[in-house]
Amino acid sequence: MQRNYEIVDRIERTRNLDRESLELLLTTEDGALREYLAAKARETAQRIYGNCVYIRGLIEFTNYCKNDCYYCGIRRSNGCAERYRLSEEEILNCCKNGYELGFRTFVLQGGEDGFYTDERICEMVSEIKRRYPDCAVTLSIGERERKSYEAFFKAGADRYLLRHETADEAHYKKLHPEEMSFQHRMQCLAELKEIGYQTGCGFMVGSPYQTFDTLYEDLQFIRELQPEMVGIGPFIPQKDTPFGKMQAGTMEQTLRLLSIIRLLHPSVLLPATTALGTIHPKGRELGILAGANVVMPNLSPVAVREKYKLYDNKICTGDEAAECRYCMERRMESIGYQVAVNRGDFKNN
Ligand code: SAH
């Protein structure tokens, strides 16, 4: 028993863990050990970020996508998805609304939609930065070429989220069609880092064919890349996709992995995701208590919320941005945390 506690201490001390310790921590039924892991991770986050939780306003601006990822509800082959795009004006309206609600980071997320050329993205980013120079802009629009990433950065984008999805190439091939390249996704992440973005990678917990070995690779990849952000959330099936009947990932595994990631990479910006809030009513609060320090309430217009359906039963699709904002504040206060009204940049530690 004592030995198991030492595993947690060792992760904290060495910022590393071995394959066996990972499996033990993900399978243990020892409640005291689980709590010890979460407490260590929570203390680590508090040491660096205090009891502040950073909020990011998520704007889901297009659900058109040229890719066909087997898990994703907005994949191009999903004929049931009702497609939409927000105009620049609509996006700027979301930002205006968000700014008044205290958001100082806007995350523009979407499918890989050719309508938004480099020029259109640059134009949008620079206009947001012109109107709100005290805000950070995060892009999450998938794989592009280096020169595009450079142009977005020059236009003022501060951060880029591109989940690697899995660090195991064989596993990657089981989640994506032949035409998608593991190498290219990895190359994109390296380029984003080089260009100078605060860069986020990440993966789904419990994605089909995931094993302890692939998770171990994911954690080692995070150790190597040293991203400023890591996004993880449970896989949740979407019924109109090839993985529609697969099993969902669990909250328990997600919480344990959040804690492990916090200990491996103490200063990382780590969201308690909407997917975690979807599989359990208190998922995001529990995520924060397991070491996460970011939440991303939705700023998208209510009229399109329901359509950005990466997975089924997504929460908050009927709520106005203001409701989401204040609901989140109450949720965080209920566990002793404060929502921070600032950019919430990465802290080097
Ligand atoms: N197109 C962009 C971002 C869009 S989706 C990109 O490629 O980065 C954002 C994330 O949602 C994906 O990276 C994926 O990890 C997650 N996601 C997609 N389908 C999901 C599902 N069924 N369950 C849980 N998460 C999912």
mmCIF file of C-alpha atoms and ligand atoms in Angstrom:
data_model
loop_
_atom_site.group_PDB
_atom_site.id
_atom_site.type_symbol
_atom_site.label_atom_id
_atom_site.label_comp_id
_atom_site.label_asym_id
_atom_site.label_seq_id
_atom_site.Cartn_x
_atom_site.Cartn_y
_atom_site.Cartn_z
ATOM 1 C CA MET A 1 0.000 0.000 0.000
ATOM 2 C CA GLN A 2 2.716 2.413 1.075
ATOM 3 C CA ARG A 3 4.505 1.558 -2.160
ATOM 4 C CA ASN A 4 1.541 2.771 -4.209
ATOM 5 C CA TYR A 5 1.580 6.184 -2.598
ATOM 6 C CA GLU A 6 5.231 6.379 -3.495
ATOM 7 C CA ILE A 7 4.340 5.945 -7.147
ATOM 8 C CA VAL A 8 2.455 9.240 -6.994
ATOM 9 C CA ASP A 9 5.284 10.955 -5.123
ATOM 10 C CA ARG A 10 7.733 9.690 -7.700
ATOM 11 C CA ILE A 11 5.720 11.096 -10.608
ATOM 12 C CA GLU A 12 5.738 14.435 -8.835
ATOM 13 C CA ARG A 13 9.468 14.268 -8.148
ATOM 14 C CA THR A 14 10.707 12.926 -11.482
ATOM 15 C CA ARG A 15 7.947 14.319 -13.734
ATOM 16 C CA ASN A 16 7.860 10.915 -15.338
ATOM 17 C CA LEU A 17 6.200 7.556 -14.863
ATOM 18 C CA ASP A 18 6.705 4.057 -16.183
ATOM 19 C CA ARG A 19 4.236 1.893 -18.053
ATOM 20 C CA GLU A 20 3.448 -0.298 -15.020
ATOM 21 C CA SER A 21 2.728 2.631 -12.719
ATOM 22 C CA LEU A 22 0.374 4.067 -15.292
ATOM 23 C CA GLU A 23 -1.600 0.844 -15.482
ATOM 24 C CA LEU A 24 -1.692 0.571 -11.713
ATOM 25 C CA LEU A 25 -2.984 4.117 -11.276
ATOM 26 C CA LEU A 26 -5.624 3.657 -13.968
ATOM 27 C CA THR A 27 -6.900 0.353 -12.593
ATOM 28 C CA THR A 28 -6.561 0.653 -8.817
ATOM 29 C CA GLU A 29 -9.741 0.330 -6.811
ATOM 30 C CA ASP A 30 -8.057 1.754 -3.731
ATOM 31 C CA GLY A 31 -10.127 4.855 -3.024
ATOM 32 C CA ALA A 32 -7.479 6.379 -0.756
ATOM 33 C CA LEU A 33 -4.851 6.110 -3.503
ATOM 34 C CA ARG A 34 -7.210 7.731 -6.024
ATOM 35 C CA GLU A 35 -7.821 10.588 -3.611
ATOM 36 C CA TYR A 36 -4.087 10.920 -2.928
ATOM 37 C CA LEU A 37 -3.416 11.241 -6.666
ATOM 38 C CA ALA A 38 -6.132 13.879 -7.110
ATOM 39 C CA ALA A 39 -5.015 15.821 -4.017
ATOM 40 C CA LYS A 40 -1.389 15.941 -5.179
ATOM 41 C CA ALA A 41 -2.449 17.154 -8.614
ATOM 42 C CA ARG A 42 -4.813 19.741 -7.159
ATOM 43 C CA GLU A 43 -2.101 21.063 -4.824
ATOM 44 C CA THR A 44 0.312 21.287 -7.749
ATOM 45 C CA ALA A 45 -2.164 23.362 -9.777
ATOM 46 C CA GLN A 46 -2.887 25.592 -6.788
ATOM 47 C CA ARG A 47 0.802 26.182 -6.136
ATOM 48 C CA ILE A 48 1.162 27.677 -9.620
ATOM 49 C CA TYR A 49 -2.270 29.095 -10.429
ATOM 50 C CA GLY A 50 -3.820 29.576 -6.991
ATOM 51 C CA ASN A 51 -7.545 28.975 -6.721
ATOM 52 C CA CYS A 52 -8.152 30.665 -10.074
ATOM 53 C CA VAL A 53 -9.834 28.886 -12.921
ATOM 54 C CA TYR A 54 -9.286 30.437 -16.318
ATOM 55 C CA ILE A 55 -12.259 30.781 -18.644
ATOM 56 C CA ARG A 56 -12.104 30.669 -22.424
ATOM 57 C CA GLY A 57 -14.991 31.686 -24.628
ATOM 58 C CA LEU A 58 -15.501 28.966 -27.206
ATOM 59 C CA ILE A 59 -16.864 30.035 -30.581
ATOM 60 C CA GLU A 60 -17.758 27.077 -32.778
ATOM 61 C CA PHE A 61 -17.818 28.954 -36.056
ATOM 62 C CA THR A 62 -18.191 26.219 -38.674
ATOM 63 C CA ASN A 63 -19.174 22.572 -38.704
ATOM 64 C CA TYR A 64 -18.183 21.988 -42.313
ATOM 65 C CA CYS A 65 -15.235 19.615 -42.425
ATOM 66 C CA LYS A 66 -13.239 18.027 -45.211
ATOM 67 C CA ASN A 67 -12.009 15.255 -42.933
ATOM 68 C CA ASP A 68 -13.712 12.000 -42.137
ATOM 69 C CA CYS A 69 -12.505 11.016 -38.659
ATOM 70 C CA TYR A 70 -14.430 7.907 -37.603
ATOM 71 C CA TYR A 71 -15.309 9.283 -34.164
ATOM 72 C CA CYS A 72 -16.457 12.788 -35.037
ATOM 73 C CA GLY A 73 -20.040 13.902 -35.597
ATOM 74 C CA ILE A 74 -19.105 16.658 -38.046
ATOM 75 C CA ARG A 75 -17.114 14.324 -40.342
ATOM 76 C CA ARG A 76 -17.789 15.001 -44.014
ATOM 77 C CA SER A 77 -19.654 11.716 -44.571
ATOM 78 C CA ASN A 78 -22.209 12.443 -41.898
ATOM 79 C CA GLY A 79 -25.215 13.342 -44.015
ATOM 80 C CA CYS A 80 -27.300 13.914 -40.878
ATOM 81 C CA ALA A 81 -25.193 16.880 -39.770
ATOM 82 C CA GLU A 82 -26.911 20.150 -40.563
ATOM 83 C CA ARG A 83 -24.087 22.395 -41.731
ATOM 84 C CA TYR A 84 -23.555 26.045 -40.800
ATOM 85 C CA ARG A 85 -20.961 28.767 -40.961
ATOM 86 C CA LEU A 86 -20.825 31.972 -38.946
ATOM 87 C CA SER A 87 -20.080 35.199 -40.774
ATOM 88 C CA GLU A 88 -17.288 37.460 -39.591
ATOM 89 C CA GLU A 89 -19.928 39.774 -38.196
ATOM 90 C CA GLU A 90 -21.553 36.971 -36.210
ATOM 91 C CA ILE A 91 -18.171 35.919 -34.839
ATOM 92 C CA LEU A 92 -17.358 39.493 -33.823
ATOM 93 C CA ASN A 93 -20.733 39.674 -32.119
ATOM 94 C CA CYS A 94 -19.870 36.576 -30.075
ATOM 95 C CA CYS A 95 -16.638 38.300 -29.033
ATOM 96 C CA LYS A 96 -18.469 41.481 -28.068
ATOM 97 C CA ASN A 97 -20.909 39.523 -25.986
ATOM 98 C CA GLY A 98 -18.050 37.519 -24.469
ATOM 99 C CA TYR A 99 -15.945 40.572 -23.708
ATOM 100 C CA GLU A 100 -18.798 42.134 -21.756
ATOM 101 C CA LEU A 101 -19.117 38.912 -19.791
ATOM 102 C CA GLY A 102 -15.457 39.057 -18.768
ATOM 103 C CA PHE A 103 -13.879 36.694 -21.279
ATOM 104 C CA ARG A 104 -10.327 37.654 -22.251
ATOM 105 C CA THR A 105 -9.634 34.630 -24.445
ATOM 106 C CA PHE A 106 -11.619 33.702 -27.518
ATOM 107 C CA VAL A 107 -11.222 30.230 -28.961
ATOM 108 C CA LEU A 108 -12.238 29.947 -32.588
ATOM 109 C CA GLN A 109 -12.916 26.297 -33.257
ATOM 110 C CA GLY A 110 -14.253 24.564 -36.295
ATOM 111 C CA GLY A 111 -14.051 21.741 -38.758
ATOM 112 C CA GLU A 112 -11.457 21.943 -41.520
ATOM 113 C CA ASP A 113 -13.474 24.224 -43.739
ATOM 114 C CA GLY A 114 -11.892 25.494 -46.952
ATOM 115 C CA PHE A 115 -14.293 28.445 -47.033
ATOM 116 C CA TYR A 116 -12.148 30.051 -44.352
ATOM 117 C CA THR A 117 -9.063 30.723 -46.417
ATOM 118 C CA ASP A 118 -5.874 31.953 -44.763
ATOM 119 C CA GLU A 119 -6.884 35.483 -45.749
ATOM 120 C CA ARG A 120 -10.288 35.202 -44.095
ATOM 121 C CA ILE A 121 -8.819 33.752 -40.898
ATOM 122 C CA CYS A 122 -6.103 36.429 -40.765
ATOM 123 C CA GLU A 123 -8.650 39.152 -41.351
ATOM 124 C CA MET A 124 -10.832 37.819 -38.545
ATOM 125 C CA VAL A 125 -7.972 37.389 -36.098
ATOM 126 C CA SER A 126 -6.565 40.845 -36.714
ATOM 127 C CA GLU A 127 -9.995 42.443 -36.395
ATOM 128 C CA ILE A 128 -10.597 40.709 -33.045
ATOM 129 C CA LYS A 129 -7.159 41.800 -31.851
ATOM 130 C CA ARG A 130 -7.770 45.338 -33.075
ATOM 131 C CA ARG A 131 -11.030 45.602 -31.159
ATOM 132 C CA TYR A 132 -9.836 43.717 -28.083
ATOM 133 C CA PRO A 133 -6.073 44.183 -27.760
ATOM 134 C CA ASP A 134 -6.174 42.895 -24.188
ATOM 135 C CA CYS A 135 -7.539 39.518 -25.293
ATOM 136 C CA ALA A 136 -5.861 36.328 -26.448
ATOM 137 C CA VAL A 137 -7.059 34.585 -29.592
ATOM 138 C CA THR A 138 -6.818 30.818 -29.806
ATOM 139 C CA LEU A 139 -7.318 28.964 -33.063
ATOM 140 C CA SER A 140 -8.485 25.364 -33.279
ATOM 141 C CA ILE A 141 -9.053 24.776 -36.961
ATOM 142 C CA GLY A 142 -7.004 21.678 -37.632
ATOM 143 C CA GLU A 143 -4.084 20.954 -39.904
ATOM 144 C CA ARG A 144 -2.719 23.591 -42.251
ATOM 145 C CA GLU A 145 0.648 24.273 -43.800
ATOM 146 C CA ARG A 146 3.431 26.070 -41.973
ATOM 147 C CA LYS A 147 3.040 29.265 -43.964
ATOM 148 C CA SER A 148 -0.624 29.478 -42.941
ATOM 149 C CA TYR A 149 0.237 29.027 -39.278
ATOM 150 C CA GLU A 150 2.880 31.733 -39.666
ATOM 151 C CA ALA A 151 0.378 34.089 -41.250
ATOM 152 C CA PHE A 152 -2.183 33.539 -38.461
ATOM 153 C CA PHE A 153 0.514 34.173 -35.874
ATOM 154 C CA LYS A 154 1.545 37.361 -37.610
ATOM 155 C CA ALA A 155 -2.105 38.434 -37.698
ATOM 156 C CA GLY A 156 -2.107 38.155 -33.914
ATOM 157 C CA ALA A 157 -3.203 34.628 -32.982
ATOM 158 C CA ASP A 158 -1.644 33.736 -29.627
ATOM 159 C CA ARG A 159 -2.495 30.087 -29.135
ATOM 160 C CA TYR A 160 -3.355 27.013 -31.182
ATOM 161 C CA LEU A 161 -5.125 23.855 -30.119
ATOM 162 C CA LEU A 162 -4.516 20.738 -32.166
ATOM 163 C CA ARG A 163 -5.107 17.528 -30.287
ATOM 164 C CA HIS A 164 -2.703 14.874 -31.486
ATOM 165 C CA GLU A 165 -5.546 12.338 -30.828
ATOM 166 C CA THR A 166 -3.071 9.487 -30.216
ATOM 167 C CA ALA A 167 0.715 9.280 -30.232
ATOM 168 C CA ASP A 168 0.655 5.722 -31.556
ATOM 169 C CA GLU A 169 0.648 5.591 -35.328
ATOM 170 C CA ALA A 170 -1.114 2.213 -35.565
ATOM 171 C CA HIS A 171 -3.833 3.505 -33.243
ATOM 172 C CA TYR A 172 -4.093 6.725 -35.266
ATOM 173 C CA LYS A 173 -4.845 4.629 -38.358
ATOM 174 C CA LYS A 174 -7.736 2.945 -36.557
ATOM 175 C CA LEU A 175 -9.331 6.298 -35.764
ATOM 176 C CA HIS A 176 -8.832 7.972 -39.131
ATOM 177 C CA PRO A 177 -9.227 7.101 -42.813
ATOM 178 C CA GLU A 178 -6.229 6.256 -44.966
ATOM 179 C CA GLU A 179 -5.905 9.765 -46.426
ATOM 180 C CA MET A 180 -5.160 11.305 -43.030
ATOM 181 C CA SER A 181 -1.558 11.347 -41.942
ATOM 182 C CA PHE A 182 -0.217 10.851 -38.442
ATOM 183 C CA GLN A 183 3.115 12.297 -39.563
ATOM 184 C CA HIS A 184 1.501 15.461 -40.812
ATOM 185 C CA ARG A 185 -0.440 16.044 -37.614
ATOM 186 C CA MET A 186 2.726 15.606 -35.571
ATOM 187 C CA GLN A 187 4.590 17.914 -37.942
ATOM 188 C CA CYS A 188 1.896 20.562 -37.481
ATOM 189 C CA LEU A 189 2.349 20.434 -33.710
ATOM 190 C CA ALA A 190 6.106 20.807 -34.002
ATOM 191 C CA GLU A 191 5.682 23.774 -36.352
ATOM 192 C CA LEU A 192 3.139 25.497 -34.119
ATOM 193 C CA LYS A 193 5.579 25.250 -31.237
ATOM 194 C CA GLU A 194 8.476 26.539 -33.350
ATOM 195 C CA ILE A 195 6.496 29.509 -34.614
ATOM 196 C CA GLY A 196 5.877 30.545 -31.036
ATOM 197 C CA TYR A 197 2.250 29.731 -30.340
ATOM 198 C CA GLN A 198 1.165 28.612 -26.916
ATOM 199 C CA THR A 199 0.374 25.166 -28.272
ATOM 200 C CA GLY A 200 -2.123 22.554 -27.128
ATOM 201 C CA CYS A 201 -2.167 18.848 -27.906
ATOM 202 C CA GLY A 202 -4.433 16.215 -26.416
ATOM 203 C CA PHE A 203 -6.497 13.096 -26.889
ATOM 204 C CA MET A 204 -9.810 11.456 -26.119
ATOM 205 C CA VAL A 205 -9.937 9.160 -23.114
ATOM 206 C CA GLY A 206 -11.389 5.754 -23.951
ATOM 207 C CA SER A 207 -11.278 6.244 -27.709
ATOM 208 C CA PRO A 208 -11.875 2.965 -29.548
ATOM 209 C CA TYR A 209 -8.800 0.671 -29.561
ATOM 210 C CA GLN A 210 -6.984 2.780 -26.963
ATOM 211 C CA THR A 211 -4.818 0.677 -24.617
ATOM 212 C CA PHE A 212 -2.526 1.343 -21.665
ATOM 213 C CA ASP A 213 0.302 1.197 -24.184
ATOM 214 C CA THR A 214 -1.136 3.912 -26.406
ATOM 215 C CA LEU A 215 -1.905 6.051 -23.342
ATOM 216 C CA TYR A 216 1.645 5.580 -22.188
ATOM 217 C CA GLU A 217 2.795 6.874 -25.589
ATOM 218 C CA ASP A 218 0.457 9.864 -25.228
ATOM 219 C CA LEU A 219 2.004 10.788 -21.889
ATOM 220 C CA GLN A 220 5.550 10.392 -23.184
ATOM 221 C CA PHE A 221 4.640 12.546 -26.166
ATOM 222 C CA ILE A 222 3.370 15.268 -23.828
ATOM 223 C CA ARG A 223 6.644 15.069 -21.881
ATOM 224 C CA GLU A 224 8.622 15.570 -25.086
ATOM 225 C CA LEU A 225 6.534 18.308 -26.694
ATOM 226 C CA GLN A 226 6.075 20.301 -23.460
ATOM 227 C CA PRO A 227 2.885 21.907 -24.749
ATOM 228 C CA GLU A 228 1.452 24.917 -22.950
ATOM 229 C CA MET A 229 -2.002 23.293 -23.035
ATOM 230 C CA VAL A 230 -3.355 19.750 -23.022
ATOM 231 C CA GLY A 231 -6.975 18.985 -23.868
ATOM 232 C CA ILE A 232 -8.378 15.651 -22.804
ATOM 233 C CA GLY A 233 -11.961 14.505 -22.462
ATOM 234 C CA PRO A 234 -13.852 11.248 -22.678
ATOM 235 C CA PHE A 235 -14.696 9.816 -26.079
ATOM 236 C CA ILE A 236 -18.493 9.961 -26.465
ATOM 237 C CA PRO A 237 -20.104 8.127 -29.381
ATOM 238 C CA GLN A 238 -22.091 10.100 -31.937
ATOM 239 C CA LYS A 239 -24.759 7.852 -33.404
ATOM 240 C CA ASP A 240 -24.283 8.816 -37.061
ATOM 241 C CA THR A 241 -20.579 7.945 -37.147
ATOM 242 C CA PRO A 242 -18.801 4.605 -37.689
ATOM 243 C CA PHE A 243 -18.027 4.573 -33.945
ATOM 244 C CA GLY A 244 -21.634 5.308 -33.026
ATOM 245 C CA LYS A 245 -22.073 2.040 -31.151
ATOM 246 C CA MET A 246 -18.696 1.992 -29.423
ATOM 247 C CA GLN A 247 -18.324 2.421 -25.686
ATOM 248 C CA ALA A 248 -17.790 5.847 -24.210
ATOM 249 C CA GLY A 249 -14.718 6.719 -22.160
ATOM 250 C CA THR A 250 -15.319 7.080 -18.425
ATOM 251 C CA MET A 251 -15.177 9.995 -16.058
ATOM 252 C CA GLU A 252 -13.013 8.056 -13.644
ATOM 253 C CA GLN A 253 -10.276 7.393 -16.228
ATOM 254 C CA THR A 254 -10.423 10.999 -17.395
ATOM 255 C CA LEU A 255 -9.996 12.332 -13.855
ATOM 256 C CA ARG A 256 -7.053 10.056 -13.154
ATOM 257 C CA LEU A 257 -5.373 11.074 -16.407
ATOM 258 C CA LEU A 258 -5.947 14.767 -15.687
ATOM 259 C CA SER A 259 -4.152 14.284 -12.366
ATOM 260 C CA ILE A 260 -1.281 12.362 -13.922
ATOM 261 C CA ILE A 261 -0.821 15.000 -16.631
ATOM 262 C CA ARG A 262 -0.793 17.756 -13.995
ATOM 263 C CA LEU A 263 1.980 15.957 -12.104
ATOM 264 C CA LEU A 264 4.004 15.232 -15.245
ATOM 265 C CA HIS A 265 3.756 18.813 -16.484
ATOM 266 C CA PRO A 266 2.899 21.034 -13.483
ATOM 267 C CA SER A 267 2.337 24.378 -15.208
ATOM 268 C CA VAL A 268 0.250 23.105 -18.133
ATOM 269 C CA LEU A 269 -3.083 24.785 -18.901
ATOM 270 C CA LEU A 270 -5.495 21.908 -18.523
ATOM 271 C CA PRO A 271 -9.221 22.249 -19.257
ATOM 272 C CA ALA A 272 -12.039 20.367 -17.613
ATOM 273 C CA THR A 273 -13.815 19.877 -20.927
ATOM 274 C CA THR A 274 -17.425 20.029 -22.048
ATOM 275 C CA ALA A 275 -17.220 16.312 -22.844
ATOM 276 C CA LEU A 276 -16.368 15.652 -19.186
ATOM 277 C CA GLY A 277 -19.361 17.769 -18.181
ATOM 278 C CA THR A 278 -21.488 15.769 -20.607
ATOM 279 C CA ILE A 279 -20.825 12.330 -19.138
ATOM 280 C CA HIS A 280 -21.392 13.466 -15.542
ATOM 281 C CA PRO A 281 -23.337 16.447 -14.148
ATOM 282 C CA LYS A 282 -20.413 17.391 -11.899
ATOM 283 C CA GLY A 283 -17.708 16.339 -14.354
ATOM 284 C CA ARG A 284 -16.113 19.757 -14.754
ATOM 285 C CA GLU A 285 -16.039 20.475 -11.021
ATOM 286 C CA LEU A 286 -14.474 17.082 -10.406
ATOM 287 C CA GLY A 287 -12.014 17.803 -13.204
ATOM 288 C CA ILE A 288 -10.866 20.972 -11.435
ATOM 289 C CA LEU A 289 -10.582 19.046 -8.181
ATOM 290 C CA ALA A 290 -8.426 16.502 -10.023
ATOM 291 C CA GLY A 291 -5.962 19.179 -11.168
ATOM 292 C CA ALA A 292 -7.506 20.915 -14.190
ATOM 293 C CA ASN A 293 -7.440 24.745 -14.215
ATOM 294 C CA VAL A 294 -9.358 25.891 -17.300
ATOM 295 C CA VAL A 295 -13.004 25.762 -18.399
ATOM 296 C CA MET A 296 -14.357 26.709 -21.792
ATOM 297 C CA PRO A 297 -17.959 27.901 -21.699
ATOM 298 C CA ASN A 298 -19.695 28.216 -25.026
ATOM 299 C CA LEU A 299 -20.106 31.614 -26.696
ATOM 300 C CA SER A 300 -21.589 30.319 -29.947
ATOM 301 C CA PRO A 301 -25.029 31.662 -30.896
ATOM 302 C CA VAL A 302 -27.732 29.419 -29.443
ATOM 303 C CA ALA A 303 -29.180 28.929 -32.935
ATOM 304 C CA VAL A 304 -26.144 26.862 -34.016
ATOM 305 C CA ARG A 305 -25.144 25.171 -30.767
ATOM 306 C CA GLU A 306 -27.140 22.031 -31.409
ATOM 307 C CA LYS A 307 -25.487 21.654 -34.807
ATOM 308 C CA TYR A 308 -21.891 21.541 -33.590
ATOM 309 C CA LYS A 309 -22.359 18.007 -32.461
ATOM 310 C CA LEU A 310 -19.060 16.196 -32.254
ATOM 311 C CA TYR A 311 -20.770 13.680 -29.937
ATOM 312 C CA ASP A 312 -24.281 13.004 -28.626
ATOM 313 C CA ASN A 313 -26.026 14.633 -25.631
ATOM 314 C CA LYS A 314 -23.720 17.639 -25.538
ATOM 315 C CA ILE A 315 -24.624 19.956 -22.647
ATOM 316 C CA CYS A 316 -25.614 23.648 -22.624
ATOM 317 C CA THR A 317 -26.877 23.704 -26.210
ATOM 318 C CA GLY A 318 -29.913 25.784 -25.205
ATOM 319 C CA ASP A 319 -28.195 28.323 -22.964
ATOM 320 C CA GLU A 320 -27.215 31.852 -23.822
ATOM 321 C CA ALA A 321 -23.569 32.783 -23.311
ATOM 322 C CA ALA A 322 -24.403 34.789 -20.207
ATOM 323 C CA GLU A 323 -26.145 31.827 -18.597
ATOM 324 C CA CYS A 324 -23.113 29.613 -19.305
ATOM 325 C CA ARG A 325 -20.778 32.235 -17.921
ATOM 326 C CA TYR A 326 -22.618 32.691 -14.629
ATOM 327 C CA CYS A 327 -23.451 29.015 -14.302
ATOM 328 C CA MET A 328 -19.741 28.315 -14.565
ATOM 329 C CA GLU A 329 -18.916 30.944 -11.960
ATOM 330 C CA ARG A 330 -21.380 29.367 -9.519
ATOM 331 C CA ARG A 331 -20.063 25.909 -10.224
ATOM 332 C CA MET A 332 -16.484 26.976 -9.558
ATOM 333 C CA GLU A 333 -17.439 28.886 -6.408
ATOM 334 C CA SER A 334 -19.244 25.802 -5.131
ATOM 335 C CA ILE A 335 -15.864 24.046 -4.964
ATOM 336 C CA GLY A 336 -13.899 27.031 -3.658
ATOM 337 C CA TYR A 337 -12.495 28.412 -6.912
ATOM 338 C CA GLN A 338 -12.710 31.829 -8.562
ATOM 339 C CA VAL A 339 -13.208 32.413 -12.263
ATOM 340 C CA ALA A 340 -10.373 34.708 -13.411
ATOM 341 C CA VAL A 341 -11.078 37.692 -15.663
ATOM 342 C CA ASN A 342 -7.747 37.917 -17.489
ATOM 343 C CA ARG A 343 -5.996 36.296 -20.433
ATOM 344 C CA GLY A 344 -4.788 33.397 -18.334
ATOM 345 C CA ASP A 345 -1.480 32.790 -20.036
ATOM 346 C CA PHE A 346 0.825 29.852 -19.460
ATOM 347 C CA LYS A 347 3.152 30.319 -16.498
ATOM 348 C CA ASN A 348 6.641 28.983 -16.817
ATOM 349 C CA ASN A 349 7.631 27.103 -13.725
HETATM 350 N N1 SAH B 1 -11.115 20.305 -36.479
HETATM 351 C C1 SAH B 1 -10.310 20.749 -35.388
HETATM 352 C C2 SAH B 1 -11.024 20.856 -34.068
HETATM 353 C C3 SAH B 1 -12.290 20.202 -33.948
HETATM 354 S S1 SAH B 1 -12.844 19.036 -32.895
HETATM 355 C C4 SAH B 1 -9.116 19.860 -35.244
HETATM 356 O O1 SAH B 1 -8.910 18.982 -36.051
HETATM 357 O O2 SAH B 1 -8.336 20.070 -34.329
HETATM 358 C C5 SAH B 1 -12.051 19.166 -31.361
HETATM 359 C C6 SAH B 1 -11.793 17.843 -30.667
HETATM 360 O O3 SAH B 1 -13.002 17.189 -30.321
HETATM 361 C C7 SAH B 1 -11.061 16.818 -31.485
HETATM 362 O O4 SAH B 1 -9.701 17.060 -31.497
HETATM 363 C C8 SAH B 1 -11.436 15.502 -30.796
HETATM 364 O O5 SAH B 1 -10.415 15.074 -29.908
HETATM 365 C C9 SAH B 1 -12.707 15.852 -30.031
HETATM 366 N N2 SAH B 1 -13.824 14.970 -30.454
HETATM 367 C C10 SAH B 1 -14.238 14.715 -31.705
HETATM 368 N N3 SAH B 1 -15.205 13.771 -31.704
HETATM 369 C C11 SAH B 1 -15.405 13.428 -30.419
HETATM 370 C C12 SAH B 1 -16.250 12.482 -29.766
HETATM 371 N N4 SAH B 1 -17.077 11.694 -30.443
HETATM 372 N N5 SAH B 1 -16.173 12.392 -28.405
HETATM 373 C C13 SAH B 1 -15.343 13.186 -27.707
HETATM 374 N N6 SAH B 1 -14.513 14.068 -28.270
HETATM 375 C C14 SAH B 1 -14.536 14.194 -29.613
#
